[in-house]
Amino acid sequence: MTQTYAAPKGTADLLGDSARSWDTLQSTAREVFTRYGYTSIYTPIFENTEVFTRGIGEATDVVGKEMYTFEDRGGRSITLRPENTAGVVRAAIQAGLTANSAHAKLFYAGPMFRFERPQKGRQRQFYQIGAEGLGLDSALADAEMIMMLWDYFTTLGLKPASMRLLINSMGDEVCRPAYRIKLAAFITDNADGLCDDCVRRANTNPLRAFDCKKEACREIMDRALRLSDELCGECATHQDTVLRLLDQAGLQYELDSRLVRGLDYYTRTVFEIQVDHGLGSQNAIGGGGRYDGLFEDLGGKPTPCIGFAIGAERTVLALEAQDTAIAIDDSLCVYVAAVADEQREAALAMAMELRGRGLTALSDLQNRSLKAQFKQADRARAGHVLVLGEDEVARKGVTMRNMETKEERFVTLGSVFKMLTTDER
Ligand code: AMP
């Protein structure tokens, strides 16, 4: 026997319902985000490695442990994108999208790659949908971004009561450096009780110690000074405005001073939406924040930005956990059946004509018997079967069968389209 192959560890084929769920997630994103003035952007799936090391930060788990990096045949260091914000910003700088203080509202959808330990809701190739508002500095933009994310999840069918919106501020270059020093000192003072990773973070990325899942570390970090209490005046005002706007919009949130997202580029507002059921510890279905320094990190001019990314697999799991079927487009199709070989070509021609008029139409391509064609029509959930036999051809028409009511009637060729589109199901 010839060897067969399975998809690589941490990847999954999207087939059948999972492929259609992904389609729906993307079409809903387009529908919702368009209402906010967002248009799509497509960037390469791989970038020069530096885009991520500079953008996301050397000290992050993503850059330190999770990137798929390789040398291409020209000796360049290339990385499969672990997220898409850095790529979008690289593209915006290259194209001058935000030159002369212009702003850009962009969204994307596609696969991302991280070498993580696979588990439910965590894969090595996973799909994200994201939005980036470039050149926007006002707290209004933060509020609109969060409202758009919430709008997206509720439009998909997630119940508001099943979601928790967490918000925090990461400060900025004025207040964060001093806080980092204090936090690093706290970590060093408590090194005995903390895990090696957290102790190491004192020098590289002390805020990430809040994210450690180990109970002992959590207890100690609970006593640490919080950045939310050390914000500078401007960051505090920004945060207050965002929260007031969310209050005015009737959106409920929880202030979570432990929320520090995994990538280095965040400044000020960060947010995450979590669900309580169905996902275990991988319960964040989407999140994002403001990243006012990323343009400069990637060689551009200072440009304030805010964005988010949604995890597609986790969103589908969250919908399944609350028993919400994803609205999959299953508009009915028409099946044109040939009684005998003599009518097969006419059946194909009729299917082509119906497609030309905008209907989904199928005909047999495998010389099946009439009975087998009806089975196919059932499987495709056809609403009607149009039967073409010798008699129908002679009378210039078809026998139209309504698959639900089982009613059959002769319809002339000239009125097939009208009958199909008006027949009550
Ligand atoms: P991040 O880019 O880390 O901010 O992640 C944004 C969202 O992507 C998360 O909230 C998750 O829903 C999803 N996500 C991140 N990493 C993975 C992964 N390895 N597998 C599946 N989903 C992921």
PDB file of N, CA and C in Angstrom, residues 45-136:
ATOM      1  N   ILE A  45       1.661  36.168   3.675  1.00  0.00           N
ATOM      2  CA  ILE A  45       1.603  35.265   4.823  1.00  0.00           C
ATOM      3  C   ILE A  45       2.989  35.153   5.456  1.00  0.00           C
ATOM      4  N   PHE A  46       4.024  35.478   4.733  1.00  0.00           N
ATOM      5  CA  PHE A  46       5.342  35.559   5.365  1.00  0.00           C
ATOM      6  C   PHE A  46       5.919  36.960   5.179  1.00  0.00           C
ATOM      7  N   GLU A  47       6.745  37.332   6.143  1.00  0.00           N
ATOM      8  CA  GLU A  47       7.381  38.654   6.122  1.00  0.00           C
ATOM      9  C   GLU A  47       8.852  38.445   6.446  1.00  0.00           C
ATOM     10  N   ASN A  48       9.653  39.475   6.230  1.00  0.00           N
ATOM     11  CA  ASN A  48      11.026  39.442   6.735  1.00  0.00           C
ATOM     12  C   ASN A  48      10.944  39.343   8.253  1.00  0.00           C
ATOM     13  N   THR A  49      11.758  38.461   8.820  1.00  0.00           N
ATOM     14  CA  THR A  49      11.656  38.162  10.256  1.00  0.00           C
ATOM     15  C   THR A  49      11.680  39.407  11.129  1.00  0.00           C
ATOM     16  N   GLU A  50      12.466  40.404  10.725  1.00  0.00           N
ATOM     17  CA  GLU A  50      12.588  41.606  11.561  1.00  0.00           C
ATOM     18  C   GLU A  50      11.275  42.340  11.789  1.00  0.00           C
ATOM     19  N   VAL A  51      10.360  42.207  10.836  1.00  0.00           N
ATOM     20  CA  VAL A  51       9.058  42.869  11.022  1.00  0.00           C
ATOM     21  C   VAL A  51       8.442  42.404  12.341  1.00  0.00           C
ATOM     22  N   PHE A  52       8.621  41.129  12.661  1.00  0.00           N
ATOM     23  CA  PHE A  52       8.029  40.608  13.901  1.00  0.00           C
ATOM     24  C   PHE A  52       8.946  40.798  15.105  1.00  0.00           C
ATOM     25  N   THR A  53      10.250  40.605  14.932  1.00  0.00           N
ATOM     26  CA  THR A  53      11.125  40.747  16.100  1.00  0.00           C
ATOM     27  C   THR A  53      11.100  42.202  16.581  1.00  0.00           C
ATOM     28  N   ARG A  54      11.122  43.151  15.647  1.00  0.00           N
ATOM     29  CA  ARG A  54      11.063  44.560  16.043  1.00  0.00           C
ATOM     30  C   ARG A  54       9.661  44.937  16.486  1.00  0.00           C
ATOM     31  N   GLY A  55       8.674  44.449  15.764  1.00  0.00           N
ATOM     32  CA  GLY A  55       7.300  44.875  16.023  1.00  0.00           C
ATOM     33  C   GLY A  55       6.729  44.273  17.300  1.00  0.00           C
ATOM     34  N   ILE A  56       6.796  42.951  17.411  1.00  0.00           N
ATOM     35  CA  ILE A  56       6.133  42.276  18.535  1.00  0.00           C
ATOM     36  C   ILE A  56       7.006  42.331  19.782  1.00  0.00           C
ATOM     37  N   GLY A  57       8.333  42.329  19.570  1.00  0.00           N
ATOM     38  CA  GLY A  57       9.245  42.424  20.721  1.00  0.00           C
ATOM     39  C   GLY A  57       9.994  41.129  20.968  1.00  0.00           C
ATOM     40  N   GLU A  58      11.308  41.260  21.134  1.00  0.00           N
ATOM     41  CA  GLU A  58      12.184  40.086  21.312  1.00  0.00           C
ATOM     42  C   GLU A  58      11.836  39.293  22.563  1.00  0.00           C
ATOM     43  N   ALA A  59      11.341  40.000  23.587  1.00  0.00           N
ATOM     44  CA  ALA A  59      11.146  39.336  24.883  1.00  0.00           C
ATOM     45  C   ALA A  59       9.802  38.617  24.988  1.00  0.00           C
ATOM     46  N   THR A  60       8.990  38.663  23.950  1.00  0.00           N
ATOM     47  CA  THR A  60       7.672  38.023  24.046  1.00  0.00           C
ATOM     48  C   THR A  60       7.779  36.530  23.759  1.00  0.00           C
ATOM     49  N   ASP A  61       6.798  35.769  24.273  1.00  0.00           N
ATOM     50  CA  ASP A  61       6.767  34.335  23.975  1.00  0.00           C
ATOM     51  C   ASP A  61       6.657  34.100  22.478  1.00  0.00           C
ATOM     52  N   VAL A  62       5.844  34.930  21.819  1.00  0.00           N
ATOM     53  CA  VAL A  62       5.622  34.705  20.388  1.00  0.00           C
ATOM     54  C   VAL A  62       6.953  34.756  19.637  1.00  0.00           C
ATOM     55  N   VAL A  63       7.738  35.797  19.869  1.00  0.00           N
ATOM     56  CA  VAL A  63       9.007  35.919  19.148  1.00  0.00           C
ATOM     57  C   VAL A  63      10.047  34.945  19.694  1.00  0.00           C
ATOM     58  N   GLY A  64      10.088  34.794  21.010  1.00  0.00           N
ATOM     59  CA  GLY A  64      11.123  33.959  21.615  1.00  0.00           C
ATOM     60  C   GLY A  64      10.958  32.476  21.370  1.00  0.00           C
ATOM     61  N   LYS A  65       9.715  32.005  21.329  1.00  0.00           N
ATOM     62  CA  LYS A  65       9.535  30.549  21.297  1.00  0.00           C
ATOM     63  C   LYS A  65       8.623  30.027  20.186  1.00  0.00           C
ATOM     64  N   GLU A  66       7.853  30.913  19.570  1.00  0.00           N
ATOM     65  CA  GLU A  66       6.743  30.365  18.783  1.00  0.00           C
ATOM     66  C   GLU A  66       6.790  30.615  17.286  1.00  0.00           C
ATOM     67  N   MET A  67       7.808  31.324  16.796  1.00  0.00           N
ATOM     68  CA  MET A  67       7.749  31.672  15.380  1.00  0.00           C
ATOM     69  C   MET A  67       8.254  30.554  14.469  1.00  0.00           C
ATOM     70  N   TYR A  68       7.620  30.449  13.331  1.00  0.00           N
ATOM     71  CA  TYR A  68       8.104  29.565  12.265  1.00  0.00           C
ATOM     72  C   TYR A  68       9.043  30.406  11.403  1.00  0.00           C
ATOM     73  N   THR A  69      10.325  30.308  11.708  1.00  0.00           N
ATOM     74  CA  THR A  69      11.322  31.118  11.008  1.00  0.00           C
ATOM     75  C   THR A  69      12.235  30.204  10.204  1.00  0.00           C
ATOM     76  N   PHE A  70      12.545  30.591   9.002  1.00  0.00           N
ATOM     77  CA  PHE A  70      13.442  29.771   8.176  1.00  0.00           C
ATOM     78  C   PHE A  70      14.198  30.672   7.201  1.00  0.00           C
ATOM     79  N   GLU A  71      15.235  30.111   6.665  1.00  0.00           N
ATOM     80  CA  GLU A  71      15.997  30.853   5.670  1.00  0.00           C
ATOM     81  C   GLU A  71      15.472  30.457   4.299  1.00  0.00           C
ATOM     82  N   ASP A  72      15.171  31.424   3.462  1.00  0.00           N
ATOM     83  CA  ASP A  72      14.690  31.046   2.128  1.00  0.00           C
ATOM     84  C   ASP A  72      15.885  30.746   1.214  1.00  0.00           C
ATOM     85  N   ARG A  73      15.600  30.404  -0.012  1.00  0.00           N
ATOM     86  CA  ARG A  73      16.680  29.968  -0.895  1.00  0.00           C
ATOM     87  C   ARG A  73      17.633  31.094  -1.265  1.00  0.00           C
ATOM     88  N   GLY A  74      17.206  32.328  -0.955  1.00  0.00           N
ATOM     89  CA  GLY A  74      18.106  33.465  -1.201  1.00  0.00           C
ATOM     90  C   GLY A  74      18.853  33.882   0.053  1.00  0.00           C
ATOM     91  N   GLY A  75      18.740  33.050   1.128  1.00  0.00           N
ATOM     92  CA  GLY A  75      19.481  33.330   2.350  1.00  0.00           C
ATOM     93  C   GLY A  75      18.840  34.381   3.248  1.00  0.00           C
ATOM     94  N   ARG A  76      17.570  34.757   2.964  1.00  0.00           N
ATOM     95  CA  ARG A  76      16.894  35.743   3.827  1.00  0.00           C
ATOM     96  C   ARG A  76      16.186  35.037   4.966  1.00  0.00           C
ATOM     97  N   SER A  77      16.106  35.707   6.107  1.00  0.00           N
ATOM     98  CA  SER A  77      15.348  35.135   7.218  1.00  0.00           C
ATOM     99  C   SER A  77      13.879  35.541   7.066  1.00  0.00           C
ATOM    100  N   ILE A  78      13.061  34.528   6.936  1.00  0.00           N
ATOM    101  CA  ILE A  78      11.635  34.713   6.647  1.00  0.00           C
ATOM    102  C   ILE A  78      10.847  34.105   7.806  1.00  0.00           C
ATOM    103  N   THR A  79       9.714  34.707   8.150  1.00  0.00           N
ATOM    104  CA  THR A  79       8.868  34.135   9.206  1.00  0.00           C
ATOM    105  C   THR A  79       7.414  34.097   8.754  1.00  0.00           C
ATOM    106  N   LEU A  80       6.781  32.951   9.016  1.00  0.00           N
ATOM    107  CA  LEU A  80       5.338  32.860   8.751  1.00  0.00           C
ATOM    108  C   LEU A  80       4.643  33.735   9.787  1.00  0.00           C
ATOM    109  N   ARG A  81       3.739  34.561   9.375  1.00  0.00           N
ATOM    110  CA  ARG A  81       3.185  35.566  10.302  1.00  0.00           C
ATOM    111  C   ARG A  81       2.509  34.922  11.518  1.00  0.00           C
ATOM    112  N   PRO A  82       2.942  35.311  12.736  1.00  0.00           N
ATOM    113  CA  PRO A  82       2.280  34.796  13.938  1.00  0.00           C
ATOM    114  C   PRO A  82       1.062  35.637  14.301  1.00  0.00           C
ATOM    115  N   GLU A  83       0.952  36.811  13.699  1.00  0.00           N
ATOM    116  CA  GLU A  83      -0.186  37.709  13.871  1.00  0.00           C
ATOM    117  C   GLU A  83      -0.089  38.684  12.713  1.00  0.00           C
ATOM    118  N   ASN A  84      -1.090  39.536  12.540  1.00  0.00           N
ATOM    119  CA  ASN A  84      -1.046  40.337  11.312  1.00  0.00           C
ATOM    120  C   ASN A  84      -0.934  41.845  11.521  1.00  0.00           C
ATOM    121  N   THR A  85      -0.883  42.292  12.783  1.00  0.00           N
ATOM    122  CA  THR A  85      -0.806  43.741  12.981  1.00  0.00           C
ATOM    123  C   THR A  85       0.518  44.288  12.448  1.00  0.00           C
ATOM    124  N   ALA A  86       1.615  43.600  12.764  1.00  0.00           N
ATOM    125  CA  ALA A  86       2.922  44.086  12.310  1.00  0.00           C
ATOM    126  C   ALA A  86       2.962  44.134  10.773  1.00  0.00           C
ATOM    127  N   GLY A  87       2.402  43.128  10.119  1.00  0.00           N
ATOM    128  CA  GLY A  87       2.392  43.101   8.651  1.00  0.00           C
ATOM    129  C   GLY A  87       1.559  44.244   8.073  1.00  0.00           C
ATOM    130  N   VAL A  88       0.418  44.513   8.696  1.00  0.00           N
ATOM    131  CA  VAL A  88      -0.448  45.596   8.209  1.00  0.00           C
ATOM    132  C   VAL A  88       0.269  46.942   8.369  1.00  0.00           C
ATOM    133  N   VAL A  89       0.943  47.124   9.501  1.00  0.00           N
ATOM    134  CA  VAL A  89       1.647  48.387   9.725  1.00  0.00           C
ATOM    135  C   VAL A  89       2.814  48.504   8.739  1.00  0.00           C
ATOM    136  N   ARG A  90       3.529  47.406   8.520  1.00  0.00           N
ATOM    137  CA  ARG A  90       4.611  47.425   7.529  1.00  0.00           C
ATOM    138  C   ARG A  90       4.060  47.854   6.154  1.00  0.00           C
ATOM    139  N   ALA A  91       2.921  47.288   5.775  1.00  0.00           N
ATOM    140  CA  ALA A  91       2.322  47.611   4.474  1.00  0.00           C
ATOM    141  C   ALA A  91       1.867  49.072   4.420  1.00  0.00           C
ATOM    142  N   ALA A  92       1.312  49.552   5.533  1.00  0.00           N
ATOM    143  CA  ALA A  92       0.811  50.941   5.558  1.00  0.00           C
ATOM    144  C   ALA A  92       1.966  51.927   5.432  1.00  0.00           C
ATOM    145  N   ILE A  93       3.098  51.601   6.078  1.00  0.00           N
ATOM    146  CA  ILE A  93       4.270  52.486   5.962  1.00  0.00           C
ATOM    147  C   ILE A  93       4.769  52.462   4.521  1.00  0.00           C
ATOM    148  N   GLN A  94       4.864  51.250   3.963  1.00  0.00           N
ATOM    149  CA  GLN A  94       5.378  51.095   2.598  1.00  0.00           C
ATOM    150  C   GLN A  94       4.519  51.877   1.590  1.00  0.00           C
ATOM    151  N   ALA A  95       3.193  51.829   1.788  1.00  0.00           N
ATOM    152  CA  ALA A  95       2.293  52.471   0.828  1.00  0.00           C
ATOM    153  C   ALA A  95       1.984  53.918   1.207  1.00  0.00           C
ATOM    154  N   GLY A  96       2.502  54.368   2.333  1.00  0.00           N
ATOM    155  CA  GLY A  96       2.241  55.756   2.750  1.00  0.00           C
ATOM    156  C   GLY A  96       0.780  56.018   3.075  1.00  0.00           C
ATOM    157  N   LEU A  97       0.095  54.984   3.581  1.00  0.00           N
ATOM    158  CA  LEU A  97      -1.355  55.129   3.806  1.00  0.00           C
ATOM    159  C   LEU A  97      -1.701  56.219   4.805  1.00  0.00           C
ATOM    160  N   THR A  98      -0.802  56.456   5.751  1.00  0.00           N
ATOM    161  CA  THR A  98      -1.146  57.435   6.778  1.00  0.00           C
ATOM    162  C   THR A  98      -0.303  58.705   6.652  1.00  0.00           C
ATOM    163  N   ALA A  99       0.224  58.923   5.434  1.00  0.00           N
ATOM    164  CA  ALA A  99       1.011  60.145   5.222  1.00  0.00           C
ATOM    165  C   ALA A  99       0.099  61.360   5.386  1.00  0.00           C
ATOM    166  N   ASN A 100       0.666  62.478   5.729  1.00  0.00           N
ATOM    167  CA  ASN A 100      -0.092  63.727   5.912  1.00  0.00           C
ATOM    168  C   ASN A 100      -1.274  63.581   6.853  1.00  0.00           C
ATOM    169  N   SER A 101      -1.060  62.852   7.926  1.00  0.00           N
ATOM    170  CA  SER A 101      -2.079  62.658   8.969  1.00  0.00           C
ATOM    171  C   SER A 101      -3.355  61.986   8.489  1.00  0.00           C
ATOM    172  N   ALA A 102      -3.271  61.266   7.365  1.00  0.00           N
ATOM    173  CA  ALA A 102      -4.462  60.529   6.926  1.00  0.00           C
ATOM    174  C   ALA A 102      -4.681  59.354   7.883  1.00  0.00           C
ATOM    175  N   HIS A 103      -5.896  58.863   7.946  1.00  0.00           N
ATOM    176  CA  HIS A 103      -6.099  57.648   8.719  1.00  0.00           C
ATOM    177  C   HIS A 103      -6.588  56.534   7.799  1.00  0.00           C
ATOM    178  N   ALA A 104      -6.471  55.297   8.263  1.00  0.00           N
ATOM    179  CA  ALA A 104      -6.912  54.158   7.453  1.00  0.00           C
ATOM    180  C   ALA A 104      -7.600  53.160   8.368  1.00  0.00           C
ATOM    181  N   LYS A 105      -8.733  52.633   7.901  1.00  0.00           N
ATOM    182  CA  LYS A 105      -9.463  51.607   8.668  1.00  0.00           C
ATOM    183  C   LYS A 105      -9.427  50.328   7.842  1.00  0.00           C
ATOM    184  N   LEU A 106      -8.728  49.320   8.335  1.00  0.00           N
ATOM    185  CA  LEU A 106      -8.474  48.126   7.529  1.00  0.00           C
ATOM    186  C   LEU A 106      -8.852  46.856   8.277  1.00  0.00           C
ATOM    187  N   PHE A 107      -9.329  45.850   7.549  1.00  0.00           N
ATOM    188  CA  PHE A 107      -9.535  44.552   8.199  1.00  0.00           C
ATOM    189  C   PHE A 107      -8.984  43.426   7.334  1.00  0.00           C
ATOM    190  N   TYR A 108      -8.704  42.300   7.994  1.00  0.00           N
ATOM    191  CA  TYR A 108      -8.108  41.155   7.306  1.00  0.00           C
ATOM    192  C   TYR A 108      -8.678  39.877   7.896  1.00  0.00           C
ATOM    193  N   ALA A 109      -8.482  38.792   7.190  1.00  0.00           N
ATOM    194  CA  ALA A 109      -8.849  37.468   7.707  1.00  0.00           C
ATOM    195  C   ALA A 109      -7.889  36.479   7.094  1.00  0.00           C
ATOM    196  N   GLY A 110      -7.381  35.554   7.901  1.00  0.00           N
ATOM    197  CA  GLY A 110      -6.485  34.576   7.307  1.00  0.00           C
ATOM    198  C   GLY A 110      -5.750  33.771   8.349  1.00  0.00           C
ATOM    199  N   PRO A 111      -4.907  32.834   7.893  1.00  0.00           N
ATOM    200  CA  PRO A 111      -4.185  31.957   8.811  1.00  0.00           C
ATOM    201  C   PRO A 111      -2.975  32.636   9.448  1.00  0.00           C
ATOM    202  N   MET A 112      -2.725  32.280  10.701  1.00  0.00           N
ATOM    203  CA  MET A 112      -1.551  32.736  11.447  1.00  0.00           C
ATOM    204  C   MET A 112      -0.833  31.470  11.945  1.00  0.00           C
ATOM    205  N   PHE A 113       0.445  31.617  12.316  1.00  0.00           N
ATOM    206  CA  PHE A 113       1.254  30.436  12.643  1.00  0.00           C
ATOM    207  C   PHE A 113       2.053  30.663  13.926  1.00  0.00           C
ATOM    208  N   ARG A 114       1.827  29.804  14.899  1.00  0.00           N
ATOM    209  CA  ARG A 114       2.633  29.888  16.131  1.00  0.00           C
ATOM    210  C   ARG A 114       2.951  28.467  16.575  1.00  0.00           C
ATOM    211  N   PHE A 115       4.220  28.255  16.918  1.00  0.00           N
ATOM    212  CA  PHE A 115       4.612  26.922  17.378  1.00  0.00           C
ATOM    213  C   PHE A 115       4.251  26.803  18.854  1.00  0.00           C
ATOM    214  N   GLU A 116       2.983  26.449  19.114  1.00  0.00           N
ATOM    215  CA  GLU A 116       2.500  26.315  20.495  1.00  0.00           C
ATOM    216  C   GLU A 116       2.121  24.868  20.734  1.00  0.00           C
ATOM    217  N   ARG A 117       1.912  24.514  22.013  1.00  0.00           N
ATOM    218  CA  ARG A 117       1.466  23.162  22.322  1.00  0.00           C
ATOM    219  C   ARG A 117      -0.018  23.063  21.978  1.00  0.00           C
ATOM    220  N   PRO A 118      -0.367  22.226  20.997  1.00  0.00           N
ATOM    221  CA  PRO A 118      -1.768  22.200  20.567  1.00  0.00           C
ATOM    222  C   PRO A 118      -2.693  21.693  21.662  1.00  0.00           C
ATOM    223  N   GLN A 119      -3.825  22.282  21.794  1.00  0.00           N
ATOM    224  CA  GLN A 119      -4.884  21.801  22.682  1.00  0.00           C
ATOM    225  C   GLN A 119      -6.181  22.402  22.168  1.00  0.00           C
ATOM    226  N   LYS A 120      -7.283  22.114  22.876  1.00  0.00           N
ATOM    227  CA  LYS A 120      -8.561  22.642  22.396  1.00  0.00           C
ATOM    228  C   LYS A 120      -8.476  24.166  22.271  1.00  0.00           C
ATOM    229  N   GLY A 121      -8.785  24.684  21.083  1.00  0.00           N
ATOM    230  CA  GLY A 121      -8.739  26.134  20.896  1.00  0.00           C
ATOM    231  C   GLY A 121      -7.338  26.698  20.755  1.00  0.00           C
ATOM    232  N   ARG A 122      -6.339  25.811  20.637  1.00  0.00           N
ATOM    233  CA  ARG A 122      -4.973  26.318  20.411  1.00  0.00           C
ATOM    234  C   ARG A 122      -4.290  25.467  19.355  1.00  0.00           C
ATOM    235  N   GLN A 123      -3.997  26.084  18.251  1.00  0.00           N
ATOM    236  CA  GLN A 123      -3.389  25.362  17.132  1.00  0.00           C
ATOM    237  C   GLN A 123      -2.108  26.047  16.684  1.00  0.00           C
ATOM    238  N   ARG A 124      -1.405  25.353  15.809  1.00  0.00           N
ATOM    239  CA  ARG A 124      -0.176  25.939  15.260  1.00  0.00           C
ATOM    240  C   ARG A 124      -0.479  26.743  14.009  1.00  0.00           C
ATOM    241  N   GLN A 125      -1.417  26.277  13.222  1.00  0.00           N
ATOM    242  CA  GLN A 125      -1.991  27.168  12.193  1.00  0.00           C
ATOM    243  C   GLN A 125      -3.416  27.434  12.630  1.00  0.00           C
ATOM    244  N   PHE A 126      -3.733  28.679  12.893  1.00  0.00           N
ATOM    245  CA  PHE A 126      -5.075  29.045  13.310  1.00  0.00           C
ATOM    246  C   PHE A 126      -5.503  30.255  12.494  1.00  0.00           C
ATOM    247  N   TYR A 127      -6.782  30.591  12.593  1.00  0.00           N
ATOM    248  CA  TYR A 127      -7.309  31.654  11.744  1.00  0.00           C
ATOM    249  C   TYR A 127      -7.728  32.850  12.587  1.00  0.00           C
ATOM    250  N   GLN A 128      -7.349  34.005  12.117  1.00  0.00           N
ATOM    251  CA  GLN A 128      -7.759  35.230  12.813  1.00  0.00           C
ATOM    252  C   GLN A 128      -8.467  36.168  11.848  1.00  0.00           C
ATOM    253  N   ILE A 129      -9.378  36.928  12.430  1.00  0.00           N
ATOM    254  CA  ILE A 129      -9.981  38.050  11.718  1.00  0.00           C
ATOM    255  C   ILE A 129      -9.609  39.274  12.547  1.00  0.00           C
ATOM    256  N   GLY A 130      -9.122  40.307  11.901  1.00  0.00           N
ATOM    257  CA  GLY A 130      -8.700  41.449  12.696  1.00  0.00           C
ATOM    258  C   GLY A 130      -9.017  42.768  12.023  1.00  0.00           C
ATOM    259  N   ALA A 131      -8.993  43.822  12.814  1.00  0.00           N
ATOM    260  CA  ALA A 131      -9.229  45.171  12.290  1.00  0.00           C
ATOM    261  C   ALA A 131      -8.180  46.095  12.875  1.00  0.00           C
ATOM    262  N   GLU A 132      -7.739  47.046  12.078  1.00  0.00           N
ATOM    263  CA  GLU A 132      -6.733  47.999  12.530  1.00  0.00           C
ATOM    264  C   GLU A 132      -7.187  49.402  12.129  1.00  0.00           C
ATOM    265  N   GLY A 133      -7.245  50.289  13.103  1.00  0.00           N
ATOM    266  CA  GLY A 133      -7.541  51.696  12.834  1.00  0.00           C
ATOM    267  C   GLY A 133      -6.243  52.470  12.944  1.00  0.00           C
ATOM    268  N   LEU A 134      -5.692  52.887  11.814  1.00  0.00           N
ATOM    269  CA  LEU A 134      -4.364  53.515  11.794  1.00  0.00           C
ATOM    270  C   LEU A 134      -4.485  55.033  11.730  1.00  0.00           C
ATOM    271  N   GLY A 135      -3.720  55.718  12.543  1.00  0.00           N
ATOM    272  CA  GLY A 135      -3.745  57.177  12.528  1.00  0.00           C
ATOM    273  C   GLY A 135      -4.867  57.749  13.380  1.00  0.00           C
ATOM    274  N   LEU A 136      -5.354  56.977  14.323  1.00  0.00           N
ATOM    275  CA  LEU A 136      -6.475  57.435  15.164  1.00  0.00           C
ATOM    276  C   LEU A 136      -5.998  57.520  16.607  1.00  0.00           C
TER     277      LEU A 136
END
